[in-house]
mmCIF file of C-alpha atoms in Angstrom:
data_model
loop_
_atom_site.group_PDB
_atom_site.id
_atom_site.type_symbol
_atom_site.label_atom_id
_atom_site.label_comp_id
_atom_site.label_asym_id
_atom_site.label_seq_id
_atom_site.Cartn_x
_atom_site.Cartn_y
_atom_site.Cartn_z
ATOM 1 C CA UNK M 1 302.407 30.579 101.006
ATOM 2 C CA UNK M 2 302.785 31.032 97.230
ATOM 3 C CA UNK M 3 305.416 32.614 95.278
ATOM 4 C CA UNK M 4 303.301 35.553 94.641
ATOM 5 C CA UNK M 5 302.825 36.484 97.917
ATOM 6 C CA UNK M 6 307.219 36.350 98.476
ATOM 7 C CA UNK M 7 307.389 38.490 95.436
ATOM 8 C CA UNK M 8 304.694 41.148 96.720
ATOM 9 C CA UNK M 9 306.631 41.319 100.213
ATOM 10 C CA UNK M 10 309.736 41.749 98.561
ATOM 11 C CA UNK M 11 308.636 43.984 96.178
ATOM 12 C CA UNK M 12 307.115 46.037 99.191
ATOM 13 C CA UNK M 13 310.132 46.154 101.105
ATOM 14 C CA UNK M 14 308.571 43.962 104.075
ATOM 15 C CA UNK M 15 311.387 41.670 105.525
ATOM 16 C CA UNK M 16 309.126 40.419 108.067
ATOM 17 C CA UNK M 17 306.453 39.342 105.504
ATOM 18 C CA UNK M 18 309.418 37.846 103.397
ATOM 19 C CA UNK M 19 310.602 35.738 106.396
ATOM 20 C CA UNK M 20 307.247 34.787 106.962
ATOM 21 C CA UNK M 21 306.827 33.543 103.520
ATOM 22 C CA UNK M 22 310.019 31.939 103.627
ATOM 23 C CA UNK M 23 309.085 29.813 106.686
ATOM 24 C CA UNK M 24 305.751 29.109 105.012
ATOM 25 C CA UNK M 25 307.622 26.873 102.676
ATOM 26 C CA UNK M 26 308.049 29.982 99.553
ATOM 27 C CA UNK M 27 311.577 29.115 97.905
ATOM 28 C CA UNK M 28 314.307 31.548 98.606
ATOM 29 C CA UNK M 29 315.134 31.305 94.455
ATOM 30 C CA UNK M 30 311.488 32.006 93.450
ATOM 31 C CA UNK M 31 311.350 34.282 90.316
ATOM 32 C CA UNK M 32 309.158 37.392 89.834
ATOM 33 C CA UNK M 33 306.688 37.901 86.407
ATOM 34 C CA UNK M 34 309.767 38.750 84.372
ATOM 35 C CA UNK M 35 311.954 35.779 85.733
ATOM 36 C CA UNK M 36 314.314 37.695 88.120
ATOM 37 C CA UNK M 37 314.976 35.962 91.085
ATOM 38 C CA UNK M 38 313.746 37.756 94.245
ATOM 39 C CA UNK M 39 317.476 38.317 95.306
ATOM 40 C CA UNK M 40 317.936 40.250 92.374
ATOM 41 C CA UNK M 41 314.791 42.368 93.078
ATOM 42 C CA UNK M 42 315.974 43.250 96.556
ATOM 43 C CA UNK M 43 319.575 44.084 95.007
ATOM 44 C CA UNK M 44 317.727 46.202 92.926
ATOM 45 C CA UNK M 45 315.937 47.933 95.300
ATOM 46 C CA UNK M 46 318.981 48.498 97.546
ATOM 47 C CA UNK M 47 317.029 46.839 100.418
ATOM 48 C CA UNK M 48 319.643 44.965 102.741
ATOM 49 C CA UNK M 49 317.012 43.544 104.959
ATOM 50 C CA UNK M 50 314.918 41.614 102.652
ATOM 51 C CA UNK M 51 318.558 40.566 100.772
ATOM 52 C CA UNK M 52 319.493 39.226 104.118
ATOM 53 C CA UNK M 53 315.967 37.624 104.753
ATOM 54 C CA UNK M 54 316.437 35.605 101.368
ATOM 55 C CA UNK M 55 320.367 35.070 101.924
ATOM 56 C CA UNK M 56 319.502 33.291 105.342
ATOM 57 C CA UNK M 57 316.825 31.056 103.486
ATOM 58 C CA UNK M 58 319.351 29.834 101.212
ATOM 59 C CA UNK M 59 319.382 32.268 98.080
ATOM 60 C CA UNK M 60 322.191 31.834 96.059
ATOM 61 C CA UNK M 61 324.366 35.015 95.640
ATOM 62 C CA UNK M 62 326.228 33.393 92.594
ATOM 63 C CA UNK M 63 323.286 32.280 90.860
ATOM 64 C CA UNK M 64 324.367 32.877 87.163
ATOM 65 C CA UNK M 65 321.791 35.220 85.417
ATOM 66 C CA UNK M 66 320.854 35.109 81.729
ATOM 67 C CA UNK M 67 322.904 38.411 81.117
ATOM 68 C CA UNK M 68 326.322 36.775 82.330
ATOM 69 C CA UNK M 69 325.833 38.481 85.429
ATOM 70 C CA UNK M 70 325.430 37.234 88.987
ATOM 71 C CA UNK M 71 323.283 38.855 92.401
ATOM 72 C CA UNK M 72 327.097 39.437 93.976
ATOM 73 C CA UNK M 73 328.078 41.043 90.771
ATOM 74 C CA UNK M 74 324.830 43.401 90.485
ATOM 75 C CA UNK M 75 325.026 44.789 94.356
ATOM 76 C CA UNK M 76 328.648 45.524 93.340
ATOM 77 C CA UNK M 77 327.326 47.347 90.046
ATOM 78 C CA UNK M 78 324.504 48.847 92.752
ATOM 79 C CA UNK M 79 327.163 51.027 94.645
ATOM 80 C CA UNK M 80 325.793 49.711 98.132
ATOM 81 C CA UNK M 81 328.533 48.190 100.272
ATOM 82 C CA UNK M 82 326.605 47.477 103.165
ATOM 83 C CA UNK M 83 324.458 44.944 100.462
ATOM 84 C CA UNK M 84 327.599 43.719 98.750
ATOM 85 C CA UNK M 85 329.324 42.759 101.933
ATOM 86 C CA UNK M 86 326.027 41.075 103.244
ATOM 87 C CA UNK M 87 326.032 38.800 99.868
ATOM 88 C CA UNK M 88 329.888 38.526 100.145
ATOM 89 C CA UNK M 89 329.670 36.714 103.332
ATOM 90 C CA UNK M 90 327.233 33.908 101.740
ATOM 91 C CA UNK M 91 329.911 33.689 99.072
ATOM 92 C CA UNK M 92 333.631 34.148 99.558
ATOM 93 C CA UNK M 93 334.262 30.724 100.226
ATOM 94 C CA UNK M 94 332.887 29.551 96.914
ATOM 95 C CA UNK M 95 334.596 32.590 94.776
ATOM 96 C CA UNK M 96 337.139 31.434 92.555
ATOM 97 C CA UNK M 97 340.178 33.627 91.293
ATOM 98 C CA UNK M 98 338.425 34.486 88.257
ATOM 99 C CA UNK M 99 335.359 35.524 90.273
ATOM 100 C CA UNK M 100 337.271 37.845 92.436
ATOM 101 C CA UNK M 101 339.075 39.378 89.585
ATOM 102 C CA UNK M 102 335.561 40.368 87.946
ATOM 103 C CA UNK M 103 334.247 41.820 90.756
ATOM 104 C CA UNK M 104 337.182 43.556 91.585
ATOM 105 C CA UNK M 105 337.329 44.898 87.977
ATOM 106 C CA UNK M 106 333.821 45.721 88.027
ATOM 107 C CA UNK M 107 334.194 47.929 91.384
ATOM 108 C CA UNK M 108 337.486 49.447 90.383
ATOM 109 C CA UNK M 109 335.701 50.592 86.793
ATOM 110 C CA UNK M 110 332.949 52.199 88.550
ATOM 111 C CA UNK M 111 334.980 53.774 91.084
ATOM 112 C CA UNK M 112 337.402 55.086 88.474
ATOM 113 C CA UNK M 113 334.548 56.697 86.684
ATOM 114 C CA UNK M 114 332.240 57.691 89.371
ATOM 115 C CA UNK M 115 328.782 56.714 89.333
ATOM 116 C CA UNK M 116 326.754 59.187 87.270
ATOM 117 C CA UNK M 117 329.559 58.900 84.496
ATOM 118 C CA UNK M 118 329.376 55.289 85.048
ATOM 119 C CA UNK M 119 325.543 55.315 84.348
ATOM 120 C CA UNK M 120 325.988 57.404 81.308
ATOM 121 C CA UNK M 121 328.249 54.715 80.090
ATOM 122 C CA UNK M 122 326.182 51.945 81.180
ATOM 123 C CA UNK M 123 322.846 53.421 79.605
ATOM 124 C CA UNK M 124 324.268 55.847 76.897
ATOM 125 C CA UNK M 125 322.082 58.500 78.435
ATOM 126 C CA UNK M 126 322.603 61.996 77.813
ATOM 127 C CA UNK M 127 320.100 63.889 79.876
ATOM 128 C CA UNK M 128 320.197 65.059 83.621
ATOM 129 C CA UNK M 129 320.855 62.745 86.507
ATOM 130 C CA UNK M 130 318.547 63.327 89.347
ATOM 131 C CA UNK M 131 320.597 62.829 92.347
ATOM 132 C CA UNK M 132 319.088 62.737 96.133
ATOM 133 C CA UNK M 133 320.834 61.775 99.640
ATOM 134 C CA UNK M 134 319.710 58.561 100.888
ATOM 135 C CA UNK M 135 320.586 56.733 104.149
ATOM 136 C CA UNK M 136 322.046 53.074 104.074
ATOM 137 C CA UNK M 137 319.089 50.561 104.409
ATOM 138 C CA UNK M 138 321.340 49.223 107.283
ATOM 139 C CA UNK M 139 320.964 52.486 109.084
ATOM 140 C CA UNK M 140 325.107 53.041 109.407
ATOM 141 C CA UNK M 141 325.835 55.551 106.531
ATOM 142 C CA UNK M 142 324.556 57.486 103.605
ATOM 143 C CA UNK M 143 325.150 57.634 99.912
ATOM 144 C CA UNK M 144 323.826 60.210 96.736
ATOM 145 C CA UNK M 145 321.363 57.746 95.020
ATOM 146 C CA UNK M 146 321.785 58.669 91.389
ATOM 147 C CA UNK M 147 319.205 57.727 88.217
ATOM 148 C CA UNK M 148 319.721 58.287 84.876
ATOM 149 C CA UNK M 149 318.434 56.479 81.863
ATOM 150 C CA UNK M 150 316.225 54.403 84.054
ATOM 151 C CA UNK M 151 318.647 53.034 85.654
ATOM 152 C CA UNK M 152 319.661 54.035 89.599
ATOM 153 C CA UNK M 153 323.115 53.256 91.578
ATOM 154 C CA UNK M 154 324.126 54.482 94.605
ATOM 155 C CA UNK M 155 327.384 56.312 94.808
ATOM 156 C CA UNK M 156 329.640 54.282 97.181
ATOM 157 C CA UNK M 157 331.714 52.116 94.617
ATOM 158 C CA UNK M 158 334.938 53.145 96.076
ATOM 159 C CA UNK M 159 333.313 51.728 99.396
ATOM 160 C CA UNK M 160 332.443 48.631 97.656
ATOM 161 C CA UNK M 161 336.304 47.926 96.118
ATOM 162 C CA UNK M 162 337.442 48.993 99.563
ATOM 163 C CA UNK M 163 335.357 46.322 101.461
ATOM 164 C CA UNK M 164 336.136 43.743 98.306
ATOM 165 C CA UNK M 165 339.902 44.421 98.832
ATOM 166 C CA UNK M 166 339.321 43.525 102.948
ATOM 167 C CA UNK M 167 337.527 40.340 102.236
ATOM 168 C CA UNK M 168 340.044 39.496 99.762
ATOM 169 C CA UNK M 169 343.166 39.930 101.745
ATOM 170 C CA UNK M 170 344.668 42.630 99.825
ATOM 171 C CA UNK M 171 346.115 44.914 102.028
ATOM 172 C CA UNK M 172 346.082 48.278 100.550
ATOM 173 C CA UNK M 173 348.799 51.025 102.218
ATOM 174 C CA UNK M 174 347.348 53.383 105.152
ATOM 175 C CA UNK M 175 347.634 56.482 102.686
ATOM 176 C CA UNK M 176 345.408 54.719 99.788
ATOM 177 C CA UNK M 177 342.507 54.130 102.034
ATOM 178 C CA UNK M 178 342.991 57.789 103.568
ATOM 179 C CA UNK M 179 342.895 59.200 100.281
ATOM 180 C CA UNK M 180 339.525 57.311 99.170
ATOM 181 C CA UNK M 181 338.327 59.015 102.311
ATOM 182 C CA UNK M 182 339.439 62.541 102.181
ATOM 183 C CA UNK M 183 338.221 62.492 98.593
ATOM 184 C CA UNK M 184 334.829 62.239 99.652
ATOM 185 C CA UNK M 185 335.311 64.666 101.981
ATOM 186 C CA UNK M 186 332.155 63.271 104.094
ATOM 187 C CA UNK M 187 332.442 61.708 107.348
ATOM 188 C CA UNK M 188 328.924 60.110 106.751
ATOM 189 C CA UNK M 189 329.543 58.813 103.287
ATOM 190 C CA UNK M 190 329.899 55.240 102.690
ATOM 191 C CA UNK M 191 333.434 55.800 100.926
ATOM 192 C CA UNK M 192 334.665 57.208 104.051
ATOM 193 C CA UNK M 193 332.840 55.028 106.591
ATOM 194 C CA UNK M 194 334.302 51.985 104.950
ATOM 195 C CA UNK M 195 337.879 53.301 104.721
ATOM 196 C CA UNK M 196 337.526 53.983 108.233
ATOM 197 C CA UNK M 197 336.276 50.637 109.036
ATOM 198 C CA UNK M 198 338.742 48.745 107.429
ATOM 199 C CA UNK M 199 341.511 50.819 108.717
ATOM 200 C CA UNK M 200 340.359 50.165 111.945
ATOM 201 C CA UNK M 201 340.122 46.242 111.574
ATOM 202 C CA UNK M 202 343.979 46.183 111.386
ATOM 203 C CA UNK M 203 344.508 48.116 114.991
ATOM 204 C CA UNK M 204 348.099 47.474 115.706
ATOM 205 C CA UNK M 205 350.742 50.003 116.256
ATOM 206 C CA UNK M 206 350.774 51.519 112.815
ATOM 207 C CA UNK M 207 347.300 52.438 113.216
ATOM 208 C CA UNK M 208 347.773 54.116 116.364
ATOM 209 C CA UNK M 209 350.979 56.230 115.070
ATOM 210 C CA UNK M 210 348.737 57.272 112.054
ATOM 211 C CA UNK M 211 346.195 58.297 114.377
ATOM 212 C CA UNK M 212 348.617 60.736 116.559
ATOM 213 C CA UNK M 213 349.920 62.242 113.235
ATOM 214 C CA UNK M 214 346.801 62.826 111.822
ATOM 215 C CA UNK M 215 345.325 64.427 115.394
ATOM 216 C CA UNK M 216 347.717 67.198 114.685
ATOM 217 C CA UNK M 217 347.229 67.712 111.442
ATOM 218 C CA UNK M 218 346.086 71.313 110.257
ATOM 219 C CA UNK M 219 343.187 69.760 107.963
ATOM 220 C CA UNK M 220 340.375 69.289 110.071
ATOM 221 C CA UNK M 221 339.241 66.819 107.452
ATOM 222 C CA UNK M 222 342.336 64.642 108.729
ATOM 223 C CA UNK M 223 341.441 65.417 112.484
ATOM 224 C CA UNK M 224 337.987 64.206 111.772
ATOM 225 C CA UNK M 225 339.100 60.595 110.102
ATOM 226 C CA UNK M 226 341.310 60.279 113.423
ATOM 227 C CA UNK M 227 338.568 60.773 115.658
ATOM 228 C CA UNK M 228 336.247 58.273 113.166
ATOM 229 C CA UNK M 229 338.882 55.835 113.434
ATOM 230 C CA UNK M 230 339.488 55.895 117.091
ATOM 231 C CA UNK M 231 335.783 55.079 117.785
ATOM 232 C CA UNK M 232 336.131 52.491 115.443
ATOM 233 C CA UNK M 233 339.082 50.911 117.081
ATOM 234 C CA UNK M 234 337.359 51.385 120.389
ATOM 235 C CA UNK M 235 334.417 49.251 119.088
ATOM 236 C CA UNK M 236 336.295 46.811 117.755
ATOM 237 C CA UNK M 237 339.171 46.487 120.257
ATOM 238 C CA UNK M 238 337.657 47.647 123.394
ATOM 239 C CA UNK M 239 340.177 47.014 126.125
ATOM 240 C CA UNK M 240 343.277 47.611 124.544
ATOM 241 C CA UNK M 241 342.305 50.470 122.714
ATOM 242 C CA UNK M 242 340.802 52.242 125.600
ATOM 243 C CA UNK M 243 344.176 52.215 127.455
ATOM 244 C CA UNK M 244 345.840 53.972 124.243
ATOM 245 C CA UNK M 245 342.831 56.230 124.041
ATOM 246 C CA UNK M 246 342.718 57.403 127.494
ATOM 247 C CA UNK M 247 346.123 59.046 126.509
ATOM 248 C CA UNK M 248 345.083 60.342 123.562
ATOM 249 C CA UNK M 249 341.637 61.688 123.737
ATOM 250 C CA UNK M 250 341.238 64.028 126.799
ATOM 251 C CA UNK M 251 344.358 66.134 125.603
ATOM 252 C CA UNK M 252 343.284 66.582 122.261
ATOM 253 C CA UNK M 253 339.725 67.444 122.964
ATOM 254 C CA UNK M 254 340.926 70.123 125.246
ATOM 255 C CA UNK M 255 342.373 71.752 122.351
ATOM 256 C CA UNK M 256 340.448 71.068 119.666
ATOM 257 C CA UNK M 257 338.675 73.956 118.014
ATOM 258 C CA UNK M 258 336.767 72.425 115.111
ATOM 259 C CA UNK M 259 333.097 71.825 115.864
ATOM 260 C CA UNK M 260 332.874 68.545 113.636
ATOM 261 C CA UNK M 261 335.665 67.277 115.155
ATOM 262 C CA UNK M 262 334.841 67.985 118.549
ATOM 263 C CA UNK M 263 331.530 66.144 118.109
ATOM 264 C CA UNK M 264 333.348 63.064 116.915
ATOM 265 C CA UNK M 265 334.932 63.109 120.240
ATOM 266 C CA UNK M 266 332.183 62.980 122.295
ATOM 267 C CA UNK M 267 332.483 59.121 123.052
ATOM 268 C CA UNK M 268 335.686 59.780 125.443
ATOM 269 C CA UNK M 269 334.850 58.031 128.632
ATOM 270 C CA UNK M 270 337.363 59.351 130.920
ATOM 271 C CA UNK M 271 336.814 61.301 133.995
ATOM 272 C CA UNK M 272 338.981 64.303 132.564
ATOM 273 C CA UNK M 273 336.428 64.563 129.932
ATOM 274 C CA UNK M 274 333.887 65.677 131.797
ATOM 275 C CA UNK M 275 335.601 68.862 132.209
ATOM 276 C CA UNK M 276 335.113 69.467 128.403
ATOM 277 C CA UNK M 277 331.514 70.309 128.691
ATOM 278 C CA UNK M 278 331.803 73.363 131.355
ATOM 279 C CA UNK M 279 334.993 74.711 129.295
ATOM 280 C CA UNK M 280 333.212 74.828 125.937
ATOM 281 C CA UNK M 281 329.381 75.852 127.449
ATOM 282 C CA UNK M 282 330.371 79.611 126.146
ATOM 283 C CA UNK M 283 332.084 78.921 123.098
ATOM 284 C CA UNK M 284 330.877 81.846 120.346
ATOM 285 C CA UNK M 285 330.304 78.932 117.775
ATOM 286 C CA UNK M 286 327.124 77.051 118.289
ATOM 287 C CA UNK M 287 328.182 73.940 116.851
ATOM 288 C CA UNK M 288 330.349 73.537 119.578
ATOM 289 C CA UNK M 289 327.494 74.621 122.046
ATOM 290 C CA UNK M 290 325.568 71.498 120.891
ATOM 291 C CA UNK M 291 328.011 69.124 121.458
ATOM 292 C CA UNK M 292 328.689 70.354 125.454
ATOM 293 C CA UNK M 293 325.602 68.072 126.719
ATOM 294 C CA UNK M 294 327.092 64.733 125.240
ATOM 295 C CA UNK M 295 330.561 65.880 126.552
ATOM 296 C CA UNK M 296 328.814 65.970 130.277
ATOM 297 C CA UNK M 297 329.198 62.465 131.115
ATOM 298 C CA UNK M 298 326.672 60.479 133.188
ATOM 299 C CA UNK M 299 325.382 57.464 134.043
ATOM 300 C CA UNK M 300 322.096 56.265 133.075
ATOM 301 C CA UNK M 301 320.494 58.158 136.400
ATOM 302 C CA UNK M 302 322.567 60.796 137.220
ATOM 303 C CA UNK M 303 324.828 63.473 135.992
ATOM 304 C CA UNK M 304 328.302 63.216 137.834
ATOM 305 C CA UNK M 305 329.732 66.375 137.072
ATOM 306 C CA UNK M 306 328.912 69.029 139.887
ATOM 307 C CA UNK M 307 327.853 71.775 137.506
ATOM 308 C CA UNK M 308 326.156 69.527 135.035
ATOM 309 C CA UNK M 309 322.526 70.976 135.718
ATOM 310 C CA UNK M 310 323.640 74.152 135.873
ATOM 311 C CA UNK M 311 325.474 73.846 132.540
ATOM 312 C CA UNK M 312 322.438 72.417 131.281
ATOM 313 C CA UNK M 313 320.084 74.725 132.368
ATOM 314 C CA UNK M 314 322.026 77.565 130.862
ATOM 315 C CA UNK M 315 322.182 75.989 127.560
ATOM 316 C CA UNK M 316 318.378 75.258 127.550
ATOM 317 C CA UNK M 317 317.748 78.817 127.169
ATOM 318 C CA UNK M 318 320.669 79.221 124.309
ATOM 319 C CA UNK M 319 319.852 81.896 121.363
ATOM 320 C CA UNK M 320 320.168 79.299 118.998
ATOM 321 C CA UNK M 321 317.590 76.654 118.928
ATOM 322 C CA UNK M 322 320.059 74.110 117.792
ATOM 323 C CA UNK M 323 321.735 74.202 121.200
ATOM 324 C CA UNK M 324 318.332 73.990 122.934
ATOM 325 C CA UNK M 325 317.057 70.901 120.791
ATOM 326 C CA UNK M 326 320.709 69.195 121.454
ATOM 327 C CA UNK M 327 319.717 69.802 125.402
ATOM 328 C CA UNK M 328 316.430 68.221 125.013
ATOM 329 C CA UNK M 329 317.892 65.239 122.881
ATOM 330 C CA UNK M 330 320.184 64.332 125.500
ATOM 331 C CA UNK M 331 317.482 64.608 128.487
ATOM 332 C CA UNK M 332 314.423 63.254 127.170
ATOM 333 C CA UNK M 333 315.481 59.548 127.885
ATOM 334 C CA UNK M 334 317.406 60.256 131.023
ATOM 335 C CA UNK M 335 316.065 57.990 133.357
ATOM 336 C CA UNK M 336 317.085 59.827 136.919
ATOM 337 C CA UNK M 337 314.798 61.479 139.049
ATOM 338 C CA UNK M 338 316.452 65.017 139.101
ATOM 339 C CA UNK M 339 313.701 67.702 139.583
ATOM 340 C CA UNK M 340 316.112 69.568 137.351
ATOM 341 C CA UNK M 341 315.668 67.770 134.466
ATOM 342 C CA UNK M 342 311.897 68.003 134.190
ATOM 343 C CA UNK M 343 312.554 71.337 134.701
ATOM 344 C CA UNK M 344 314.244 71.916 131.985
ATOM 345 C CA UNK M 345 312.186 69.371 129.667
ATOM 346 C CA UNK M 346 309.246 71.575 130.720
ATOM 347 C CA UNK M 347 310.809 74.579 128.875
ATOM 348 C CA UNK M 348 310.820 73.010 125.915
ATOM 349 C CA UNK M 349 307.148 72.880 125.357
ATOM 350 C CA UNK M 350 306.972 76.028 123.745
ATOM 351 C CA UNK M 351 309.601 75.316 121.209
ATOM 352 C CA UNK M 352 309.064 75.904 117.549
ATOM 353 C CA UNK M 353 310.298 72.622 116.503
ATOM 354 C CA UNK M 354 307.563 70.098 116.826
ATOM 355 C CA UNK M 355 309.855 67.234 117.507
ATOM 356 C CA UNK M 356 311.506 68.629 120.504
ATOM 357 C CA UNK M 357 308.040 69.276 122.119
ATOM 358 C CA UNK M 358 307.149 65.531 121.268
ATOM 359 C CA UNK M 359 310.415 64.575 123.024
ATOM 360 C CA UNK M 360 310.223 67.138 125.933
ATOM 361 C CA UNK M 361 306.563 65.374 126.589
ATOM 362 C CA UNK M 362 307.974 61.860 126.281
ATOM 363 C CA UNK M 363 310.684 63.058 128.870
ATOM 364 C CA UNK M 364 308.268 64.544 131.328
ATOM 365 C CA UNK M 365 306.274 61.136 131.193
ATOM 366 C CA UNK M 366 309.076 59.077 131.689
ATOM 367 C CA UNK M 367 309.985 61.321 134.821
ATOM 368 C CA UNK M 368 306.395 60.985 135.790
ATOM 369 C CA UNK M 369 305.392 64.602 135.751
ATOM 370 C CA UNK M 370 302.117 65.772 135.144
ATOM 371 C CA UNK M 371 303.170 68.638 132.978
ATOM 372 C CA UNK M 372 303.336 66.226 130.234
ATOM 373 C CA UNK M 373 299.257 65.944 129.741
ATOM 374 C CA UNK M 374 299.094 69.660 129.101
ATOM 375 C CA UNK M 375 302.420 69.813 126.784
ATOM 376 C CA UNK M 376 300.979 66.893 124.762
ATOM 377 C CA UNK M 377 298.009 69.239 124.200
ATOM 378 C CA UNK M 378 300.476 71.645 122.920
ATOM 379 C CA UNK M 379 302.145 69.184 120.260
ATOM 380 C CA UNK M 380 299.819 70.081 117.558
ATOM 381 C CA UNK M 381 298.613 67.769 115.072
ATOM 382 C CA UNK M 382 300.853 65.059 113.781
ATOM 383 C CA UNK M 383 300.561 62.384 110.973
ATOM 384 C CA UNK M 384 301.234 59.374 113.229
ATOM 385 C CA UNK M 385 302.097 57.106 110.165
ATOM 386 C CA UNK M 386 305.177 59.656 110.127
ATOM 387 C CA UNK M 387 305.834 59.326 113.669
ATOM 388 C CA UNK M 388 307.216 56.962 116.547
ATOM 389 C CA UNK M 389 304.314 55.858 118.346
ATOM 390 C CA UNK M 390 306.056 55.311 121.875
ATOM 391 C CA UNK M 391 306.743 59.053 121.515
ATOM 392 C CA UNK M 392 303.398 60.091 120.573
ATOM 393 C CA UNK M 393 301.751 57.957 123.320
ATOM 394 C CA UNK M 394 304.142 58.672 126.332
ATOM 395 C CA UNK M 395 301.528 61.052 127.767
ATOM 396 C CA UNK M 396 298.874 58.486 127.862
ATOM 397 C CA UNK M 397 300.640 55.880 129.146
ATOM 398 C CA UNK M 398 301.305 58.485 132.276
ATOM 399 C CA UNK M 399 297.958 58.964 132.441
ATOM 400 C CA UNK M 400 297.553 55.170 132.445
ATOM 401 C CA UNK M 401 299.921 54.746 134.923
ATOM 402 C CA UNK M 402 298.350 57.626 137.568
ATOM 403 C CA UNK M 403 294.813 56.089 137.421
ATOM 404 C CA UNK M 404 296.311 52.680 137.535
ATOM 405 C CA UNK M 405 298.160 53.566 140.850
ATOM 406 C CA UNK M 406 294.823 55.316 142.010
ATOM 407 C CA UNK M 407 292.663 52.072 141.215
ATOM 408 C CA UNK M 408 290.077 54.302 139.087
ATOM 409 C CA UNK M 409 288.957 53.055 135.826
ATOM 410 C CA UNK M 410 291.039 54.806 132.916
ATOM 411 C CA UNK M 411 288.675 57.435 131.346
ATOM 412 C CA UNK M 412 289.757 57.682 127.508
ATOM 413 C CA UNK M 413 289.139 61.740 127.344
ATOM 414 C CA UNK M 414 291.740 62.110 130.168
ATOM 415 C CA UNK M 415 295.049 61.995 128.068
#
């Protein structure tokens, strides 16, 4: 396969096609028509999946470029922490002290000025910047994408700095990383999530002691950070963290009043947590009622709390559409055969939110409930290019199963 096809796949952001081109013999150091290495093209597009494919094939993140930079330095400038980490994994053992100092200085400079001011310094542009929220290419966190003077960066330079320091063994005090997270005041932003991730990697008594302090703070942002930190600790240090969390989380969740923090505590895996759902089902704040379906612990096939189905049925009739949507989200992939589940899902077929209708149909089809067929007709027109085909075809799969069981040929118009 030619280098032209690899460049086209990289520019299109098609990681699978990039890997196919590389397997077919295209070189990972291929350049585009302007002499730019394809890894730099991926970095400029903030495309982590394509960058990973190229790195796995041997693209060099430390390749010297005509402007004196490297792909790794460009990733730091991009403000994309996940992308920077991907390139670091293929470069960290080859970095000199001078390389490390340059990368840290660059990240500190952008972190200090802020992304928009950094763009103005880099481009000399004076007009208004364009800013829009974007999801991380790896699907983990969020950024603002800022464009000015023909150049675009993500605004995650503090997250990049946090990751560089961790990889280089620079142990920043807990309060420094806490301040970086709180300065963003956004639990989904990379500056916040990267600080939490690095703190969780330390685990240990100090981190748990700080969790205990933060969970009692009057500032809900500090409590939210503590909840996020426990979730990361559980993911990284499962069994020891579970023992600590069992003592900390249930009483905290029973007292928590902030909806955002309470949502952060829905992963509690403790029998005592089952009581939290019924306790909050009539909470005056709909944002808290939205959390209740997630608090009603269940196995893959059954809810274990004796009041679970009564609570879910009541919330399915909640006056707030967001609460009803939360119930549908919780039930549409439920693999049990409780009649109550299908009855609740059938009640969502007339919801104004089309996605709720789609998921209700999918859940009914999974439950082998014939109401999914009529429900599919109520979904209305959809752009299949923008939707998950598996969801959209759930009723058709149900009809196919029904005909197969009956030994009848499938009528293509029956769904």
